[in-house]
Coordinates of C-alpha atoms in Angstrom, one line a residue:
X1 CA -20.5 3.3 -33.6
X2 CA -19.5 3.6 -29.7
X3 CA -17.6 6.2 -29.1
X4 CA -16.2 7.5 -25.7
X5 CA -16.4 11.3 -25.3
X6 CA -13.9 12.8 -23.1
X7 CA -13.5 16.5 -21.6
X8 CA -16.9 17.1 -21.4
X9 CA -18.8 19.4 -20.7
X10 CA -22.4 20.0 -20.5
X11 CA -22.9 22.4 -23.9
X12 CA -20.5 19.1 -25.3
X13 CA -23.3 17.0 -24.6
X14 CA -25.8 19.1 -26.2
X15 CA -24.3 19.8 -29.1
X16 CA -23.1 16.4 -30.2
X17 CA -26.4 14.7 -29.4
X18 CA -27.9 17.5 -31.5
X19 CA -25.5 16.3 -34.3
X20 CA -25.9 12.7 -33.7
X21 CA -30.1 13.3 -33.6
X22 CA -29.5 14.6 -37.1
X23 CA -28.2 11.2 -38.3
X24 CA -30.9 9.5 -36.4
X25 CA -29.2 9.0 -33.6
X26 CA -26.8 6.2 -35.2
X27 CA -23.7 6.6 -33.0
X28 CA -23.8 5.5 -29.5
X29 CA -22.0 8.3 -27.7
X30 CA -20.7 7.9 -24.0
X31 CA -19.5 11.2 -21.9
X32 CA -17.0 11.6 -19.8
X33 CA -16.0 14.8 -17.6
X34 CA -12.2 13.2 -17.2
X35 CA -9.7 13.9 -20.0
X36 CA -7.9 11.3 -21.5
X37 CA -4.9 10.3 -20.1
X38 CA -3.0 6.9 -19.7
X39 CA -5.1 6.8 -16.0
X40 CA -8.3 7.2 -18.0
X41 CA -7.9 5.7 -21.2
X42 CA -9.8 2.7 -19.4
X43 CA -13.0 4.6 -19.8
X44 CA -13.0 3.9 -23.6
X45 CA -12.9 -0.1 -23.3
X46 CA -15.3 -1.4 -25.5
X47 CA -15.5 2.2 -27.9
X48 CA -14.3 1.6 -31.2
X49 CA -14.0 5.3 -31.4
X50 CA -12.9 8.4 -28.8
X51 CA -13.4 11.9 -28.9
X52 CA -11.2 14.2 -27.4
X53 CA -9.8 18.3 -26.8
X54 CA -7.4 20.3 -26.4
X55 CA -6.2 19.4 -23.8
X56 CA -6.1 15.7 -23.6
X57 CA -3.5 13.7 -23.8
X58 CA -2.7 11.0 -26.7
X59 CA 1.1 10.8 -26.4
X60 CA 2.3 7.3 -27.5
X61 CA 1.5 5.2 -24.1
X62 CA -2.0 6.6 -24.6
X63 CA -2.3 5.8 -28.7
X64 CA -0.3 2.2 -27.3
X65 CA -3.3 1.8 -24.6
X66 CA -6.0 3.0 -27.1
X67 CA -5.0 0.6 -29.9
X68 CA -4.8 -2.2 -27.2
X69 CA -8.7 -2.1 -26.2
X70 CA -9.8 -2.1 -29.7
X71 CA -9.9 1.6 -30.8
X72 CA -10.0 2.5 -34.3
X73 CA -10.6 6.1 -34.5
X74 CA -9.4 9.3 -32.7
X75 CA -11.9 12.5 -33.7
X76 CA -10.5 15.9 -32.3
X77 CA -13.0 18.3 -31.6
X78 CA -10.5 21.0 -32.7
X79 CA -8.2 22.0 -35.4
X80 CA -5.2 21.5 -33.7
X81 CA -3.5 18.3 -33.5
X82 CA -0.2 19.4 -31.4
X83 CA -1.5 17.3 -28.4
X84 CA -1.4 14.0 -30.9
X85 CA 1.5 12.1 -31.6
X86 CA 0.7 11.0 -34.8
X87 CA 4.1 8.5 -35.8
X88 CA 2.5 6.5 -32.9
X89 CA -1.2 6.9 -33.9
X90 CA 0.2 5.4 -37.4
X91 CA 2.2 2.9 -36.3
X92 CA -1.2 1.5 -34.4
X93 CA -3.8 1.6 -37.7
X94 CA -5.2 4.3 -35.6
X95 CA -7.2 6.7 -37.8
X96 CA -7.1 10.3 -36.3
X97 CA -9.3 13.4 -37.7
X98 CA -9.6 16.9 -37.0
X99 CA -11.7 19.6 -37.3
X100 CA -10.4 21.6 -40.3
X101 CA -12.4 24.9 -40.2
X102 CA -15.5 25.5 -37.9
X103 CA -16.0 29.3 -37.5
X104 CA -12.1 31.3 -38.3
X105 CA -14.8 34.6 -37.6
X106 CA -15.3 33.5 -34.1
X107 CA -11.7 33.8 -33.0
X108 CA -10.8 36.2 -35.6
X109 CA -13.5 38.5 -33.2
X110 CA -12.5 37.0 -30.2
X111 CA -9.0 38.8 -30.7
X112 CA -10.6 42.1 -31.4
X113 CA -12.3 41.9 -28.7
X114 CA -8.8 41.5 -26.4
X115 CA -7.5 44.2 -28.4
X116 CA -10.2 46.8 -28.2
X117 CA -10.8 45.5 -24.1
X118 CA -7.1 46.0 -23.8
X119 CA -6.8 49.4 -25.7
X120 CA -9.1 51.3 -24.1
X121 CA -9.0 49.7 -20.9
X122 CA -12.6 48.1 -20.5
X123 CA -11.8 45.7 -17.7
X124 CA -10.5 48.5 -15.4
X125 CA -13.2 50.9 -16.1
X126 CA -15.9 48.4 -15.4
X127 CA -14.4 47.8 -12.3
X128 CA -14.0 51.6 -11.3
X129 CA -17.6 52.1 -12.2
X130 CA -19.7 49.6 -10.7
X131 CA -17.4 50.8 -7.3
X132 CA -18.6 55.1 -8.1
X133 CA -15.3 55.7 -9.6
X134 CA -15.9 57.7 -12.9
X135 CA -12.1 59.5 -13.0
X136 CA -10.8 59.0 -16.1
X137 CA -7.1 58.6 -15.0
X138 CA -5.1 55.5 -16.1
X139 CA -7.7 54.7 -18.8
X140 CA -6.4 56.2 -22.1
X141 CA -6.2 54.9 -25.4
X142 CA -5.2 54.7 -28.9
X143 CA -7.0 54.9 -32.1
X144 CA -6.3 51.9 -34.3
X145 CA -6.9 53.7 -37.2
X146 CA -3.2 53.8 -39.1
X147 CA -2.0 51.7 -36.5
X148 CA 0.3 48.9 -37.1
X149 CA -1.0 45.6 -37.1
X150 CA 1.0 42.1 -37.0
X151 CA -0.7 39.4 -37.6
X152 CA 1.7 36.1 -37.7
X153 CA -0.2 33.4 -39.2
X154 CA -2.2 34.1 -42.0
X155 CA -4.7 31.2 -42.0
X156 CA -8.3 31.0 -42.3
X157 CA -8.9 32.5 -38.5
X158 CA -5.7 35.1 -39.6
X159 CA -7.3 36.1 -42.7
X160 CA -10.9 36.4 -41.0
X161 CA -9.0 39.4 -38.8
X162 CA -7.1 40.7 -41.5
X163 CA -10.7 41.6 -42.8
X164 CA -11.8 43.0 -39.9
X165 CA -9.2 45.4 -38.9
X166 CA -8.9 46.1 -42.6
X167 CA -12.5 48.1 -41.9
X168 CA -11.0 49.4 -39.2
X169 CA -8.6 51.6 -41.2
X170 CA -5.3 49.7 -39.4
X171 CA -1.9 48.9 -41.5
X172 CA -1.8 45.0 -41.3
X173 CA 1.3 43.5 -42.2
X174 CA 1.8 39.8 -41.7
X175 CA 4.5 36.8 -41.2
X176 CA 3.4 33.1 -42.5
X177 CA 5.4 30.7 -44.9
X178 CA 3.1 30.2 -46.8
X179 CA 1.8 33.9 -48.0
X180 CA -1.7 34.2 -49.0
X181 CA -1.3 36.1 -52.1
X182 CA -5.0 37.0 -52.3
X183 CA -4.7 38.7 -48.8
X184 CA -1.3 40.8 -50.6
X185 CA -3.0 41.8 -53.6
X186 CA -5.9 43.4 -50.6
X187 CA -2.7 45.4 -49.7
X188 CA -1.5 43.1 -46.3
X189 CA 2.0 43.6 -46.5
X190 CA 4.5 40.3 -45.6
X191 CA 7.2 40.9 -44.0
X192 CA 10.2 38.5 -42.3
X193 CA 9.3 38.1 -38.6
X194 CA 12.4 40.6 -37.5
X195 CA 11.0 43.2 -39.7
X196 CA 7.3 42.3 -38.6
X197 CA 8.1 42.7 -34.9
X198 CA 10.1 46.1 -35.6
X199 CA 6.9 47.5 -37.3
X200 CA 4.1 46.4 -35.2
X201 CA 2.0 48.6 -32.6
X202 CA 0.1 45.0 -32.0
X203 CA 1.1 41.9 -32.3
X204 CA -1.8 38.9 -32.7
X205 CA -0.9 35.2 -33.1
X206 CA -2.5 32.9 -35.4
X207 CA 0.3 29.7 -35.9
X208 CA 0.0 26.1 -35.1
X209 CA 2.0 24.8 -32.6
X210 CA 4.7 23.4 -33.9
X211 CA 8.5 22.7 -33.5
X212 CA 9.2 25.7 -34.7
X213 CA 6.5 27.9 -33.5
X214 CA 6.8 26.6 -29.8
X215 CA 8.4 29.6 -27.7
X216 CA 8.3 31.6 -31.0
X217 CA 8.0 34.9 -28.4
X218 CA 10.9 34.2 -26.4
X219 CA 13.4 36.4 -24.9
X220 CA 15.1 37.3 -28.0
X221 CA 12.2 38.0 -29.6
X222 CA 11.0 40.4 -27.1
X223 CA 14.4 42.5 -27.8
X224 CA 13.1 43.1 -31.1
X225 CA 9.6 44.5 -30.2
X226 CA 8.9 47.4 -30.6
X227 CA 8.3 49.0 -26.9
X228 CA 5.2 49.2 -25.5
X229 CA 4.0 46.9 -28.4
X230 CA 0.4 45.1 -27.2
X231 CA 0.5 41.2 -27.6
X232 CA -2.4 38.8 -28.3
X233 CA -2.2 35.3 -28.4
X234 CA -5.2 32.8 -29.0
X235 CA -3.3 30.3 -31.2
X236 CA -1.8 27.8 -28.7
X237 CA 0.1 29.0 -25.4
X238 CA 3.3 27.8 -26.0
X239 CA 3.9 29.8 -28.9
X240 CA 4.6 31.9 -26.4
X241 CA 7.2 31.7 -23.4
X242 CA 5.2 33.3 -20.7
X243 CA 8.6 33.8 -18.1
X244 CA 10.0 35.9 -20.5
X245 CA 6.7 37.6 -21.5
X246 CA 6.2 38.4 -17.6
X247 CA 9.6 39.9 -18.0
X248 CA 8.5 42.2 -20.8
X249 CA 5.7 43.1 -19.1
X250 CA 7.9 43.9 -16.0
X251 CA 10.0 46.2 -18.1
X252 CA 7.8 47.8 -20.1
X253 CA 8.6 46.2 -23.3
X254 CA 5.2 44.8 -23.6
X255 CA 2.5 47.0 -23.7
X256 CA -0.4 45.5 -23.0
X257 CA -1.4 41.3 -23.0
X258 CA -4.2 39.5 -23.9
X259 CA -4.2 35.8 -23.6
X260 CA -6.8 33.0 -24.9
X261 CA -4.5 30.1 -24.0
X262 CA -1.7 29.2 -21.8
X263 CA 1.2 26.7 -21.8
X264 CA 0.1 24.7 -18.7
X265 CA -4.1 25.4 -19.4
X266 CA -4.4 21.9 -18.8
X267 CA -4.3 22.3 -15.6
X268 CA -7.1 24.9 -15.1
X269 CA -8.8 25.9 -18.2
X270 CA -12.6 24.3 -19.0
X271 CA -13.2 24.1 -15.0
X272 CA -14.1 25.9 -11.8
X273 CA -11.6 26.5 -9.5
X274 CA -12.8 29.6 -7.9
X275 CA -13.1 27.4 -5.0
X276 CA -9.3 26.8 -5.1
X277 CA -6.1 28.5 -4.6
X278 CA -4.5 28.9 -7.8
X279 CA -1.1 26.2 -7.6
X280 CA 0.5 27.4 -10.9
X281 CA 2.5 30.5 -9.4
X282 CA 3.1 31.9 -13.4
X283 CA -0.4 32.1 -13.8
X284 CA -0.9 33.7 -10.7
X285 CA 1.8 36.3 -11.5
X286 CA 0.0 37.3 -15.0
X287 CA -3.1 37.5 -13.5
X288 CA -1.0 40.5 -11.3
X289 CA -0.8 43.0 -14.1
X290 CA -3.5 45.3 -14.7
X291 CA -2.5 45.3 -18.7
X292 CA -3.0 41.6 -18.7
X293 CA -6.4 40.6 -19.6
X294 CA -6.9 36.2 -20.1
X295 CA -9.7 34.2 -21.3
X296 CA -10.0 30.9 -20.8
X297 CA -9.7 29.4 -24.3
X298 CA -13.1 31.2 -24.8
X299 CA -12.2 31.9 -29.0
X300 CA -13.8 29.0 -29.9
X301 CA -17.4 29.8 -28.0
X302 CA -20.3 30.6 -30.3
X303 CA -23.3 29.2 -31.0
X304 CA -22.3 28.7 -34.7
X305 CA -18.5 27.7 -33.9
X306 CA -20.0 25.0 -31.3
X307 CA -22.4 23.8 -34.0
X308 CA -20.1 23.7 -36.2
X309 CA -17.9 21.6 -34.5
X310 CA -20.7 18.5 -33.5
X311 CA -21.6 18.6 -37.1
X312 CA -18.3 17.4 -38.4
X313 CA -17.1 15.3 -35.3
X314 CA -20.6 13.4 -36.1
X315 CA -19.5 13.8 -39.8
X316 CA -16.1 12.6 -39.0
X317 CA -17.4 9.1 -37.4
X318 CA -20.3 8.7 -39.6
X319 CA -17.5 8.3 -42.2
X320 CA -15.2 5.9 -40.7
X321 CA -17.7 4.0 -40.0
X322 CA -19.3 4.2 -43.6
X323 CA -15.9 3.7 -45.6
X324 CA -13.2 3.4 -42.8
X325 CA -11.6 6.7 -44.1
X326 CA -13.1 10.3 -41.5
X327 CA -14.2 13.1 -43.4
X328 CA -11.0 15.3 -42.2
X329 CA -8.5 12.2 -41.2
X330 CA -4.7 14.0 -40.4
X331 CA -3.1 12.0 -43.3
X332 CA 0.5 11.1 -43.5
X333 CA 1.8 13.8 -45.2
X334 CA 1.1 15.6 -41.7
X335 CA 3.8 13.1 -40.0
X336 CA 6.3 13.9 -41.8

């Protein structure tokens, strides 16, 4: 099967060509550094299949153009889908899949990471060292022992970090509509999300982005948090409203920040632009506070995660092709 491979980059490349070696290199696999987007959705003529990320673009003009050169199947090499509309990818036989679950432990450590960086102030002590600055001033933390944990989203990569901090001897109570009931007979305690953000010393987001996630830390939501509360997001950025986070972190209210995505990352993540001036002037304000540490989408990036993710893109398109159903296709019921 041809299929057109956009956003990539060159461990995308090696990855997927592993994968596809496995299969005896059945799928003919084209890459392209460009993302999808109505100006590039050209690229795929003649690809009965495209690949895409995060952060490319398949609104309805792009499904519309897809569908009109012949394509059959979109394969996301992610779990999210929030960058998909999928009413238009139905109404145009257009078959899109997913990645359901690649590694849940590599994010779920990711955000420990964050935290940990964050509490005890890593970033800035690295800094004053390598400069022969050893004063110990503006660097204390907390223990999270019997801290107060939030975790909103109690998925696969939420539960991985439930375990985690678990070990580390911190209270974890938790927000999802769907409660995982083995995760409150461990002792995770849910909780409404007023009474979560009342509770909670740190604050970690695990959602989707959806409708009623997007913005789901707004302004009013801030006025509910406890003060100083520390706030990690490497869900999707615009769960989060980052004016009005800049505003908390302007008046105290937040803490501490740690980022692994970002509202507007399509415009810088997954490329260098150290070369650049920065043209996205709320990004450059974050990137202002010393209690603001962001990654760029970085979660995802382990060996086994990576891996993980070829595998069952190749898996994905081996399928359609075999019985014109993917492995992990975004059915209906996710449309409605």
């Amino acid at each position: 099967m041809d299929v057109a491979v956009f956003s990539t980059r060159s461990y995308d490349r090696t990855f997927l060509e592993a994968a596809n070696a496995k299969g005896g290199n059945r799928h003919d696999l084209r890459f392209f550094e460009a993302s999808l987007s109505l100006q590039t959705v050209s690229l795929a003529r003649r690809s009965a299949a495209v690949c895409c990320f995060v952060n490319d673009h398949l609104d309805r003009p792009v499904i519309e153009a897809l569908c009109q050169i012949g394509v059959r199947l979109v394969v996301l090499r992610c779990a999210g889908f929030n960058n998909v509309d999928l009413k238009a990818a139905e109404a145009a036989g257009i078959c899109v899949a997913r990645i359901p679950a690649y590694s849940p432990e590599a994010i779920a450590e990711h955000t420990l990471a964050l935290i940990l960086c964050l509490n005890r102030k890593i970033h800035r002590a690295y800094v004053r060292v390598r400069e022969g600055n050893f004063a110990l001033d503006g660097l204390l933390g907390f223990n999270l022992a019997t801290r107060t944990v939030g975790i909103i989203g109690t998925g696969k990569i939420g539960g991985a970090l439930v375990k985690i901090l678990s070990g580390l001897g911190c209270r974890i109570v938790a927000h999802d509509p769907y409660p995982d009931s083995s995760l409150a007979s461990a002792g995770v305690e849910y909780l409404s999300l007023e009474d979560l953000f009342a509770a909670a010393d740190i604050i970690s987001l695990h959602c989707p982005l959806t409708p009623e996630t997007h913005h789901m830390i707004d302004r009013a939501a801030l006025a509910s948090l406890r003060d100083g509360v520390m706030l990690i997001n490497t869900s999707r950025g615009a769960v989060v409203d980052t004016r009005a986070v800049i505003e908390g972190l302007k008046s105290g209210k937040i803490g501490s920040l740690g980022l692994d995505v970002y509202e507007e990352e399509g415009d810088l993540f997954f490329r260098d632009l150290s070369g650049q001036t920065l043209q996205d002037d709320i990004f450059a304000r974050l990137l202002t506070f010393h209690n603001v540490l962001i990654t760029g989408h970085q979660g995802f990036f382990t060996q086994e995660a990576v891996e993980a993710i070829a595998d069952v893109t190749i898996e994905n398109v081996t399928a359609f092709e075999t019985c014109g159903r993917a492995a992990y296709p975004i059915g209906p019921e996710r449309i409605a």
